PDB file of C-alpha atoms in Angstrom:
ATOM      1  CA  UNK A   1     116.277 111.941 120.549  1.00 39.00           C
ATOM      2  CA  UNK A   2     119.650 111.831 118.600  1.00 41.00           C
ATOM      3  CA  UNK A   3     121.754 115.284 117.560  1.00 41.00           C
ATOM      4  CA  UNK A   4     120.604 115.371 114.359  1.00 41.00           C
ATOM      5  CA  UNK A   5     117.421 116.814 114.844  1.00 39.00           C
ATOM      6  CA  UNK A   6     119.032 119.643 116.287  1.00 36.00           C
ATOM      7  CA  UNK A   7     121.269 120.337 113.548  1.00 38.00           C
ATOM      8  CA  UNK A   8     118.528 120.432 111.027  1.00 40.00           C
ATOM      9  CA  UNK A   9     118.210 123.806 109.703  1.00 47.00           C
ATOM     10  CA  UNK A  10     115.539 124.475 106.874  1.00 51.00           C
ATOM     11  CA  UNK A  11     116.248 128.182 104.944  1.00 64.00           C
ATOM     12  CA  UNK A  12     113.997 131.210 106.311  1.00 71.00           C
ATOM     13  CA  UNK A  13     111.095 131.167 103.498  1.00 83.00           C
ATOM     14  CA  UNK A  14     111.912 127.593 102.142  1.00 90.00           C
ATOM     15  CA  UNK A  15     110.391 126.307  99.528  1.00 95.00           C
ATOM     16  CA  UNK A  16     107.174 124.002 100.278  1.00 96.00           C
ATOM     17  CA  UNK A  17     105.692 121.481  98.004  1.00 97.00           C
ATOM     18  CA  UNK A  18     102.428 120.836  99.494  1.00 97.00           C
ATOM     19  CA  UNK A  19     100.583 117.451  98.027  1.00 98.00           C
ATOM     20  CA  UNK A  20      97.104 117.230  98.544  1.00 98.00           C
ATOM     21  CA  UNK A  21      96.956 119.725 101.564  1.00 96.00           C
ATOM     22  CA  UNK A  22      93.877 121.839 101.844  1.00 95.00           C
ATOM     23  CA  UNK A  23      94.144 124.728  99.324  1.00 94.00           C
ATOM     24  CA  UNK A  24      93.554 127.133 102.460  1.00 93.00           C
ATOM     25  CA  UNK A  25      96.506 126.336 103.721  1.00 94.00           C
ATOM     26  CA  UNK A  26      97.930 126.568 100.984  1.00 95.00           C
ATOM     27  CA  UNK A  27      96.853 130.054  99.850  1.00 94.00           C
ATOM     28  CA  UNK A  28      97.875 131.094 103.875  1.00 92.00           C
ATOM     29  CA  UNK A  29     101.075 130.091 103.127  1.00 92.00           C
ATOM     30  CA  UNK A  30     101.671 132.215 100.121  1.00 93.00           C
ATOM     31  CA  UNK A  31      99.935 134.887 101.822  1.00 92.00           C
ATOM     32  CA  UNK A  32     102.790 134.378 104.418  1.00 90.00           C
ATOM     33  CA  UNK A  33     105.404 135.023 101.659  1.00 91.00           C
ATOM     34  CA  UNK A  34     106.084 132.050 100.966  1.00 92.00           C
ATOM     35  CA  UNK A  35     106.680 129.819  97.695  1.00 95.00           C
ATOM     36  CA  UNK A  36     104.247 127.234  97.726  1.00 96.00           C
ATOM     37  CA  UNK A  37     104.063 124.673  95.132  1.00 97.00           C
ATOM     38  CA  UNK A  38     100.220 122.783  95.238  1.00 97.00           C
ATOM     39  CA  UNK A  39     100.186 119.106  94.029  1.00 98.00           C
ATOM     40  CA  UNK A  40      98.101 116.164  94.194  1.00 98.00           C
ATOM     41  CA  UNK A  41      98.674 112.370  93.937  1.00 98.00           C
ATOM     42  CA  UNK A  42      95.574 112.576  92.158  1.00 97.00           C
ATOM     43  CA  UNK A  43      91.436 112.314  92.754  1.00 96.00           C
ATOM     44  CA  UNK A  44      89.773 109.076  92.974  1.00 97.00           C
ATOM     45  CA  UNK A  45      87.163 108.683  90.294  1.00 97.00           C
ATOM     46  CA  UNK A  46      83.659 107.309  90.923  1.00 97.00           C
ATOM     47  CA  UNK A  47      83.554 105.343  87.655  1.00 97.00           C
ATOM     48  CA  UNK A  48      80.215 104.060  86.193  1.00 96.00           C
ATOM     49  CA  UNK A  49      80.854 100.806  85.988  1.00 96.00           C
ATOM     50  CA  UNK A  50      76.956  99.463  86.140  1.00 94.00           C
ATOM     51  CA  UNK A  51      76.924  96.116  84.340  1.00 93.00           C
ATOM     52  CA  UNK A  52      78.870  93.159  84.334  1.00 91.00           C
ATOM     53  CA  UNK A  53      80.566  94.185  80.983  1.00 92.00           C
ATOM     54  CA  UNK A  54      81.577  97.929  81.643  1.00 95.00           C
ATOM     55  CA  UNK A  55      84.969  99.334  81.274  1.00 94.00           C
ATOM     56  CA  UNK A  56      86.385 102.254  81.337  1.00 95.00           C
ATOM     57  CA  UNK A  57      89.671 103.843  80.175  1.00 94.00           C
ATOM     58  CA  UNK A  58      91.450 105.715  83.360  1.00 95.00           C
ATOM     59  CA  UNK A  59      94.593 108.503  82.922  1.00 94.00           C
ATOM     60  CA  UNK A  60      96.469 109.259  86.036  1.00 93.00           C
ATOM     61  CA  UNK A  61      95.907 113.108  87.359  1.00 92.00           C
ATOM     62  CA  UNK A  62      98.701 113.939  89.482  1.00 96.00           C
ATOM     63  CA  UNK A  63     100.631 116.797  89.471  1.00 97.00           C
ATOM     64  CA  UNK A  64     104.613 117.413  90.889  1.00 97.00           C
ATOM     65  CA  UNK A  65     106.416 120.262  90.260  1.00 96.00           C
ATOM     66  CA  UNK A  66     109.039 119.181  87.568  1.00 94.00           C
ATOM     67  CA  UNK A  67     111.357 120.747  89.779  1.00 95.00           C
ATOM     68  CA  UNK A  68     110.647 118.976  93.124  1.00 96.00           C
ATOM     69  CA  UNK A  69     114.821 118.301  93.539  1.00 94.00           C
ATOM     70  CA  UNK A  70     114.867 122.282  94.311  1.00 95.00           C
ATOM     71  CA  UNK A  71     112.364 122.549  96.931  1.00 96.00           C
ATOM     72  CA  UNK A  72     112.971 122.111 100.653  1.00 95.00           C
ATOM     73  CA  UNK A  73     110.125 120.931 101.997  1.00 96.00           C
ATOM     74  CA  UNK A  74     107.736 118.283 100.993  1.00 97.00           C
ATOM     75  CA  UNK A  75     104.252 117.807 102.450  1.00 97.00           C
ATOM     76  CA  UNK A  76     102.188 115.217 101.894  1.00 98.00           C
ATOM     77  CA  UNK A  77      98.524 114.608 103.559  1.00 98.00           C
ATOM     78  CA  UNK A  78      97.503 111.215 102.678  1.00 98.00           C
ATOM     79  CA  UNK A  79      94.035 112.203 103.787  1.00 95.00           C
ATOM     80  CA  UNK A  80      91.265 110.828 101.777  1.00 91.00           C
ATOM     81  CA  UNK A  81      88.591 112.487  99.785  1.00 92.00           C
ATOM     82  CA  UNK A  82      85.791 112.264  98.327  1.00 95.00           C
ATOM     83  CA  UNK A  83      85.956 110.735  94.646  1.00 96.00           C
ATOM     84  CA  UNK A  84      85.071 113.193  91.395  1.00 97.00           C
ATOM     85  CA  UNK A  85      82.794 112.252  88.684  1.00 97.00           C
ATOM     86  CA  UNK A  86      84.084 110.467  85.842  1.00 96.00           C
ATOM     87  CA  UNK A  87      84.383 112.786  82.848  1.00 95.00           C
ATOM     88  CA  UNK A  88      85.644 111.028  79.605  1.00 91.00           C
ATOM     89  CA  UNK A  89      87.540 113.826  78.185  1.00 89.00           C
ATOM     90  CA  UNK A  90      89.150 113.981  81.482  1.00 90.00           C
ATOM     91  CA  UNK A  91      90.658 110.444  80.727  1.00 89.00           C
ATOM     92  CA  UNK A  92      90.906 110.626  77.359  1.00 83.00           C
ATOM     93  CA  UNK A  93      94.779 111.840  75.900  1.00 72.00           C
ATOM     94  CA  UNK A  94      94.076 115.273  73.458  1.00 69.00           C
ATOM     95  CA  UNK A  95      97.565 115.316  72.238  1.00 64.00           C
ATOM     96  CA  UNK A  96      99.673 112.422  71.801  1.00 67.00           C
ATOM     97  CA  UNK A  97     103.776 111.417  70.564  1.00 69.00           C
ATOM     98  CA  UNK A  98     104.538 107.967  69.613  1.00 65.00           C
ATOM     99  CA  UNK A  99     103.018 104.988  67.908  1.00 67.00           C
ATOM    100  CA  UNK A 100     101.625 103.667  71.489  1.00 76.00           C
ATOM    101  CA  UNK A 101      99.665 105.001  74.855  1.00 79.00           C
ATOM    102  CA  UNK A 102      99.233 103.511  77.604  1.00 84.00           C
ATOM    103  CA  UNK A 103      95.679 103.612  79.670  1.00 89.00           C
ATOM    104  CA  UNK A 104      93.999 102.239  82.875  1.00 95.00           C
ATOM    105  CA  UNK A 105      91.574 100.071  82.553  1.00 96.00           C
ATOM    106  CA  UNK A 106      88.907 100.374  85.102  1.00 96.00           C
ATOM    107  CA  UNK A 107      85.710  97.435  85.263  1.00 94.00           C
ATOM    108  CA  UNK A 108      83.297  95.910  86.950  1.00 95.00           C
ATOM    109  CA  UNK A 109      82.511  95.675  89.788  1.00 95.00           C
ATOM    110  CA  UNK A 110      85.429  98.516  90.688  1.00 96.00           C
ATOM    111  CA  UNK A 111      83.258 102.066  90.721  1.00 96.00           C
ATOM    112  CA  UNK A 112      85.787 103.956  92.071  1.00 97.00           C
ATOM    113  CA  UNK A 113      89.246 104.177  90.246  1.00 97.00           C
ATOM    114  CA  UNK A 114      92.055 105.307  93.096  1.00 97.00           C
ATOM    115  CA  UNK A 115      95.082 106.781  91.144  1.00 97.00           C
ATOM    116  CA  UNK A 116      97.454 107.156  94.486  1.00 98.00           C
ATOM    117  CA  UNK A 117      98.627 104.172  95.269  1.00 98.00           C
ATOM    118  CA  UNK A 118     100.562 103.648  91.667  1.00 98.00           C
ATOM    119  CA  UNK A 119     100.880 107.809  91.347  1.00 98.00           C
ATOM    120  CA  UNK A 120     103.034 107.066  94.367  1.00 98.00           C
ATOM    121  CA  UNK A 121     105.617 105.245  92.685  1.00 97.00           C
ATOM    122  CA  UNK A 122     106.698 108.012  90.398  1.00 96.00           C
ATOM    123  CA  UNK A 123     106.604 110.422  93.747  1.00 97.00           C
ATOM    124  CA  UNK A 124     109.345 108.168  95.126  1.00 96.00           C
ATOM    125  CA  UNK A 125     111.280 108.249  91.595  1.00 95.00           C
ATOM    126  CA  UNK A 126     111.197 111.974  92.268  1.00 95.00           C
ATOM    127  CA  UNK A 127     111.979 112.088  95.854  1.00 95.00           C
ATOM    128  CA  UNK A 128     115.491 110.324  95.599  1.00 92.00           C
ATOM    129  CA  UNK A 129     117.572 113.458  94.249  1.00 91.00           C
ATOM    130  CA  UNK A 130     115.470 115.544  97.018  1.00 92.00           C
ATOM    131  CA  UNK A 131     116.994 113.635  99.712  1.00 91.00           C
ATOM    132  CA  UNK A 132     120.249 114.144  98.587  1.00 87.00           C
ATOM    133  CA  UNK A 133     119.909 117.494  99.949  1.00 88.00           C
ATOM    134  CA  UNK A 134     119.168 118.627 103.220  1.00 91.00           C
ATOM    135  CA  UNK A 135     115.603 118.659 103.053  1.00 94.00           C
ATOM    136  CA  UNK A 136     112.509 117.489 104.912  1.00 95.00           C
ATOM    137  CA  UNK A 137     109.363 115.080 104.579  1.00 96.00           C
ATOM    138  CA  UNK A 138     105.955 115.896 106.490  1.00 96.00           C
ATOM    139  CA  UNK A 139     103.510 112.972 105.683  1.00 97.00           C
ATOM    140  CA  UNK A 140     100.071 113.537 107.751  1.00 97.00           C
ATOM    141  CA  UNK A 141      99.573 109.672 107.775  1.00 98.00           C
ATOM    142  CA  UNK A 142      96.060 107.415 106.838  1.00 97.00           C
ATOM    143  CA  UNK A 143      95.210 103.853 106.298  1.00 97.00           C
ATOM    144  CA  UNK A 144      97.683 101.616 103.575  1.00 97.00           C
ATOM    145  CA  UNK A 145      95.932 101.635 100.431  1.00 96.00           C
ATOM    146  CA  UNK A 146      96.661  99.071  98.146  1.00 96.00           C
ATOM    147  CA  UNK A 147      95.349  98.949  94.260  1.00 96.00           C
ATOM    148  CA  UNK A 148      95.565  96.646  91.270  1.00 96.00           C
ATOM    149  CA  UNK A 149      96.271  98.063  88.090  1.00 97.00           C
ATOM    150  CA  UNK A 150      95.309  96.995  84.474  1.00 95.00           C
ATOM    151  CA  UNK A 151      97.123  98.601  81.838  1.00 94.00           C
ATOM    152  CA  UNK A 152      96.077  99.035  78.392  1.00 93.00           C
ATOM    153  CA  UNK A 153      98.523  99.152  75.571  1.00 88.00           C
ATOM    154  CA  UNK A 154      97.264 101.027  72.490  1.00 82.00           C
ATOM    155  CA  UNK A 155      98.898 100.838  68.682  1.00 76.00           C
ATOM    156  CA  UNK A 156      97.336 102.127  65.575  1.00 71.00           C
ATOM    157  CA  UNK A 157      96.508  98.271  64.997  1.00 75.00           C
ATOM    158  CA  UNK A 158      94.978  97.085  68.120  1.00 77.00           C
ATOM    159  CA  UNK A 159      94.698  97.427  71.959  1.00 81.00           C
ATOM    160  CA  UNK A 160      96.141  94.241  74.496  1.00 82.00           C
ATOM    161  CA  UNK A 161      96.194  93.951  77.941  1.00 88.00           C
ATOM    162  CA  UNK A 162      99.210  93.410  79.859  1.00 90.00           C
ATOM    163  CA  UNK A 163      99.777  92.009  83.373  1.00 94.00           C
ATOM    164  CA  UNK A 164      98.539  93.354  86.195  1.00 95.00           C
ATOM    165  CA  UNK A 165     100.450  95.850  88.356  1.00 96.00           C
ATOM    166  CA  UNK A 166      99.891  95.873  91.912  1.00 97.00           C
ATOM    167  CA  UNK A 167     101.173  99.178  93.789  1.00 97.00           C
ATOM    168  CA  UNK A 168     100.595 100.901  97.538  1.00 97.00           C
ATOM    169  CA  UNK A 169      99.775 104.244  99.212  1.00 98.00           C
ATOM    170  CA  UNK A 170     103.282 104.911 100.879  1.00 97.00           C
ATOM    171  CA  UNK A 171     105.686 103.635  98.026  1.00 97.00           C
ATOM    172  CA  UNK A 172     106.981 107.726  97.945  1.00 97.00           C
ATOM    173  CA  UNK A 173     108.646 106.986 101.237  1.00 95.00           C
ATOM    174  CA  UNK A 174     112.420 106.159 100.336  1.00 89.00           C
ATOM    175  CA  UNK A 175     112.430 103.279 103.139  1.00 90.00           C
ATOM    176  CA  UNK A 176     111.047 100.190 103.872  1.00 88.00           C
ATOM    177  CA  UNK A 177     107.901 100.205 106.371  1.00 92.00           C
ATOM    178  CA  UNK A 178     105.791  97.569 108.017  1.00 94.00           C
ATOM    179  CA  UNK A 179     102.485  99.124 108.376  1.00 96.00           C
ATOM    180  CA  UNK A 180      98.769  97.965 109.336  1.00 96.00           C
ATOM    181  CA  UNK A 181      95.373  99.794 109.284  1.00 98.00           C
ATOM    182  CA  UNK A 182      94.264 100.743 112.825  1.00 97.00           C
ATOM    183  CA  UNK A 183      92.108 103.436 113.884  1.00 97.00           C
ATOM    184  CA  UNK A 184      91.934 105.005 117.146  1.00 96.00           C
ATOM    185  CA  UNK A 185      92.401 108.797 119.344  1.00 95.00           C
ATOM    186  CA  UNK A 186      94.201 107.836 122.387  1.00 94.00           C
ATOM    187  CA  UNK A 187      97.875 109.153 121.707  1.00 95.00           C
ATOM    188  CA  UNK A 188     101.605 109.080 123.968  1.00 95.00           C
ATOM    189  CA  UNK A 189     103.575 111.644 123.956  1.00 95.00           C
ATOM    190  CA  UNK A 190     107.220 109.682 123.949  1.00 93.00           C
ATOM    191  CA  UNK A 191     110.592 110.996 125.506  1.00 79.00           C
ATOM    192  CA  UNK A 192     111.759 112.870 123.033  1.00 82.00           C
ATOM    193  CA  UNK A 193     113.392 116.653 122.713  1.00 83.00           C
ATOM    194  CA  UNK A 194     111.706 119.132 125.006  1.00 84.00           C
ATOM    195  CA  UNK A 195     110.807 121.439 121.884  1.00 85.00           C
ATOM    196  CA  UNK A 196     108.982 118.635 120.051  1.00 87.00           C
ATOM    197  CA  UNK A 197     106.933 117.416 122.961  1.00 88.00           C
ATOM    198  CA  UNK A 198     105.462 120.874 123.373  1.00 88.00           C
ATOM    199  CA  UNK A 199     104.729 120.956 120.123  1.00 86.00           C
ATOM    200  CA  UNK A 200     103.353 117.831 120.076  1.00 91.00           C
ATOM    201  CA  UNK A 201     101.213 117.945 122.859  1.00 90.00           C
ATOM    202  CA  UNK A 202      99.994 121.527 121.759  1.00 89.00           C
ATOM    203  CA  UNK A 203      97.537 118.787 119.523  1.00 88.00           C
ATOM    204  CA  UNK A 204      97.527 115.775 121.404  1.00 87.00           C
ATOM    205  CA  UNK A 205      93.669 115.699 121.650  1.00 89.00           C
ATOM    206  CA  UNK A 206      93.384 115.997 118.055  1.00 92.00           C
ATOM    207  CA  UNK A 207      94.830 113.020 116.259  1.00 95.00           C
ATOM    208  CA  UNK A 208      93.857 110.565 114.674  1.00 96.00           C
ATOM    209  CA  UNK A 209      95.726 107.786 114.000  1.00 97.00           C
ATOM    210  CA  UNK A 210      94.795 104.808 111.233  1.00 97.00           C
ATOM    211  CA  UNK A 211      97.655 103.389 110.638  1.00 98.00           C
ATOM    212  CA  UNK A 212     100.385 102.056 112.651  1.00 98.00           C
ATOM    213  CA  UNK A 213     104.190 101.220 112.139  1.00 98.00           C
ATOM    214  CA  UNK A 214     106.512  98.345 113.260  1.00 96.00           C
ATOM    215  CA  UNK A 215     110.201 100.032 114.665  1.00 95.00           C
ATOM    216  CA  UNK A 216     112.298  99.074 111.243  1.00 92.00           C
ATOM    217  CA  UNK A 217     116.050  96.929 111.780  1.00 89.00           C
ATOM    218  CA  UNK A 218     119.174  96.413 110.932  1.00 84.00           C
ATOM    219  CA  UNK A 219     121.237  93.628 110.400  1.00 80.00           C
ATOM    220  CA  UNK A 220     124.002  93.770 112.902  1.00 76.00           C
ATOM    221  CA  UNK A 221     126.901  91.319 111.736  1.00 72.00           C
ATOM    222  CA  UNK A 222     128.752  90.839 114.995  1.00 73.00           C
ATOM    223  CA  UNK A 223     125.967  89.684 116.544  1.00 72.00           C
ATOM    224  CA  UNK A 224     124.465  88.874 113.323  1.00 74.00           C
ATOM    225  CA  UNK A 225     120.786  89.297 114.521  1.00 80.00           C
ATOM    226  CA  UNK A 226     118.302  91.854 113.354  1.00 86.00           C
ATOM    227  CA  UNK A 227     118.293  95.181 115.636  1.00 89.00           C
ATOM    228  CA  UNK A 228     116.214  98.206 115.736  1.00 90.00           C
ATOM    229  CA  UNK A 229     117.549 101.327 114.089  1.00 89.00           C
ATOM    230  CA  UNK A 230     118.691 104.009 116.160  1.00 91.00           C
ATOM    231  CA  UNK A 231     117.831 106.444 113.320  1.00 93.00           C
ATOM    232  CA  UNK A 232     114.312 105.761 113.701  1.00 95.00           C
ATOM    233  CA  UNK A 233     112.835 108.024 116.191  1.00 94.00           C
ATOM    234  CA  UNK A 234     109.536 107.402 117.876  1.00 96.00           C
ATOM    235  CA  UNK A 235     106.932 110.390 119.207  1.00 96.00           C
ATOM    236  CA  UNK A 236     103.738 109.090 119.202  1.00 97.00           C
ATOM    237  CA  UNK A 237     102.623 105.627 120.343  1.00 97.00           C
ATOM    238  CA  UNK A 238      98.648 104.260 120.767  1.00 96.00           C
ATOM    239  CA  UNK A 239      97.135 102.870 123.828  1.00 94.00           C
ATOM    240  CA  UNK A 240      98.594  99.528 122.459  1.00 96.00           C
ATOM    241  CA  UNK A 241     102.444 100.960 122.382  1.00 96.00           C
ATOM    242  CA  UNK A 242     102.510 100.397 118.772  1.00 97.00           C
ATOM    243  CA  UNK A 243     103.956 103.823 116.514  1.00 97.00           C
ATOM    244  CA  UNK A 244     102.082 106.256 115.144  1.00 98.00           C
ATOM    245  CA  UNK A 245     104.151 109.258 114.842  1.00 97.00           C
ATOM    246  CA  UNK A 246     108.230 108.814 113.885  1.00 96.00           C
ATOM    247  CA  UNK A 247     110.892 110.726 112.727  1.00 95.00           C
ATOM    248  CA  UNK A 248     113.320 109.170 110.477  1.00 95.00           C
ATOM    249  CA  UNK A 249     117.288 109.996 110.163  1.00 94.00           C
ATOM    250  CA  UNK A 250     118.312 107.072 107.909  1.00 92.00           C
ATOM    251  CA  UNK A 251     118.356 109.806 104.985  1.00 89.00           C
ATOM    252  CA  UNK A 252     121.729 111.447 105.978  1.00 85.00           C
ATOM    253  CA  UNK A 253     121.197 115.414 105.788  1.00 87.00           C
ATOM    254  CA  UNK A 254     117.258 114.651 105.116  1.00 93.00           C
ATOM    255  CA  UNK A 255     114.736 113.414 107.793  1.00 94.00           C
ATOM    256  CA  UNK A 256     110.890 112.122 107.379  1.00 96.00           C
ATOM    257  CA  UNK A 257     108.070 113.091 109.691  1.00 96.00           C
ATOM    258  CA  UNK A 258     105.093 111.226 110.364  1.00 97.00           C
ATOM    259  CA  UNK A 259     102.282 112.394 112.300  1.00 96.00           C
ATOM    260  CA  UNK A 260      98.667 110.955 112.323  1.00 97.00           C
ATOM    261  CA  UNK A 261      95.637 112.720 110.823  1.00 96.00           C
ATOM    262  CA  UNK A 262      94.925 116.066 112.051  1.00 92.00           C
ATOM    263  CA  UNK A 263      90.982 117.013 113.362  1.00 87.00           C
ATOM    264  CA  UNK A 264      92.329 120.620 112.265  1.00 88.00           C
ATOM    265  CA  UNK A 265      95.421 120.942 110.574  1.00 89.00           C
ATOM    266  CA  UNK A 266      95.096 124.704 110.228  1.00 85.00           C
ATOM    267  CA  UNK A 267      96.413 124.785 113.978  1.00 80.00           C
ATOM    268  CA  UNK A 268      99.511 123.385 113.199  1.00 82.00           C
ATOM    269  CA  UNK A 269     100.773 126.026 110.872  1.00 78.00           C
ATOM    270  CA  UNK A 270      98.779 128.796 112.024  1.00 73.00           C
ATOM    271  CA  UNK A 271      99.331 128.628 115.842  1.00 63.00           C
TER     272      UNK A 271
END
């Protein structure tokens, strides 16, 4: 464990944006006294696409407060849940500016549109003048998610399609990662900070891990080979020693934690 997640000191009632974390936490939290922001990368969509020929126009629903640079904390549960019913007014724009918009177009055979892999683009966007404060990242972790996109343009003349966009579920975090899906219970503890692994193994029982992470490098000129970095920090490996837990320095006065899925995340703030 290096120094510098000793010297990380977050304000007494910071300020939390909380994306996609159950809504009774989040209420508990305000309870608590403290400011709590709720946002969303957005609900997948069950979208009736039936027939060979359906479409169906898609908006993206998420929500960030337009101030996110002033907040402290940022949490993000990249849980998954259950899809919403399409509702057309829902994806339909009831006030526009400019000569163009720009839709989603969702067909056959996809029947359920997920906005969160490209929502998470414009997360990242947002993230970068966060991190340039000291600030922290708590991402309760689930399987890559991957989705292509087909955008619409719209004029008062016509509608084309353009190309393809292809984004991913973890594109908010502001470093590379090597990732793959894998699900599993059995959890190590690693050496780290004597605070942390009692915290830690306060819930060892109850993760749940789906996706795990290769140790990122560096290239190191003098011996001009690829080493791990020493900012990355590892807490939780699987039965197969591969990561599912890190925290990562590479940020300067900002760090990222990543912890698996939670049985119960209630526990972990309320203990």
């Amino acid at each position: 464990m290096t120094d510098q997640s000793l010297s990380f000191q977050s304000k007494e009632k910071p300020k939390i944006c909380a994306i996609d974390l159950e809504q009774e936490i989040v209420e508990a939290l305000r309870a608590k006294g403290l400011h709590c922001y709720s946002g969303t990368l957005g609900s997948q969509v069950k979208v009736p696409n039936s027939g060979r020929y359906d479409t169906h126009p898609c908006l993206l629903n998420f929500n960030f407060p337009p101030n996110l640079h002033e907040y402290d904390i940022v949490i993000v549960d990249l849980q998954e849940q259950e899809p919403i019913e399409y509702i057309k007014s829902e994806h339909t724009h009831s006030s526009f500016k400019g000569s163009e918009q720009l839709v989603l177009l969702s067909r056959y055979p996809e029947t359920v549109f997920d906005p969160r892999p490209l929502s998470s683009n414009p997360l990242g966007v947002r993230l970068q003048s966060f991190f340039s404060n000291e600030t922290l990242i708590i991402v309760f972790c689930s399987a890559q998610e991957t989705s292509k996109y087909h955008p619409v343009r719209i004029t008062h003349m016509d509608s084309y399609e353009e190309n393809p966009m292809q984004h991913s579920l973890y594109e908010f975090i502001p470093f590379p990662l090597s990732l793959r899906n894998k699900m599993g219970e059995n959890v190590t503890i690693l050496d780290v900070t004597e605070d942390i692994r009692s915290f830690l193994q306060k819930y060892s029982k109850d993760f749940i891990y789906k996706v795990t992470f290769q140790h990122p490098t560096r290239w190191r000129q003098d011996e001009r080979k690829e080493i791990k970095r020493n900012d990355f920090i590892l807490l939780l490996t699987n039965s197969n020693n591969e990561i599912i837990g890190f925290i990562d320095f590479s940020l300067g006065k900002s760090a990222v934690f990543a912890f698996p899925q939670l049985q119960d995340k209630k526990k972990i703030f309320f203990a």
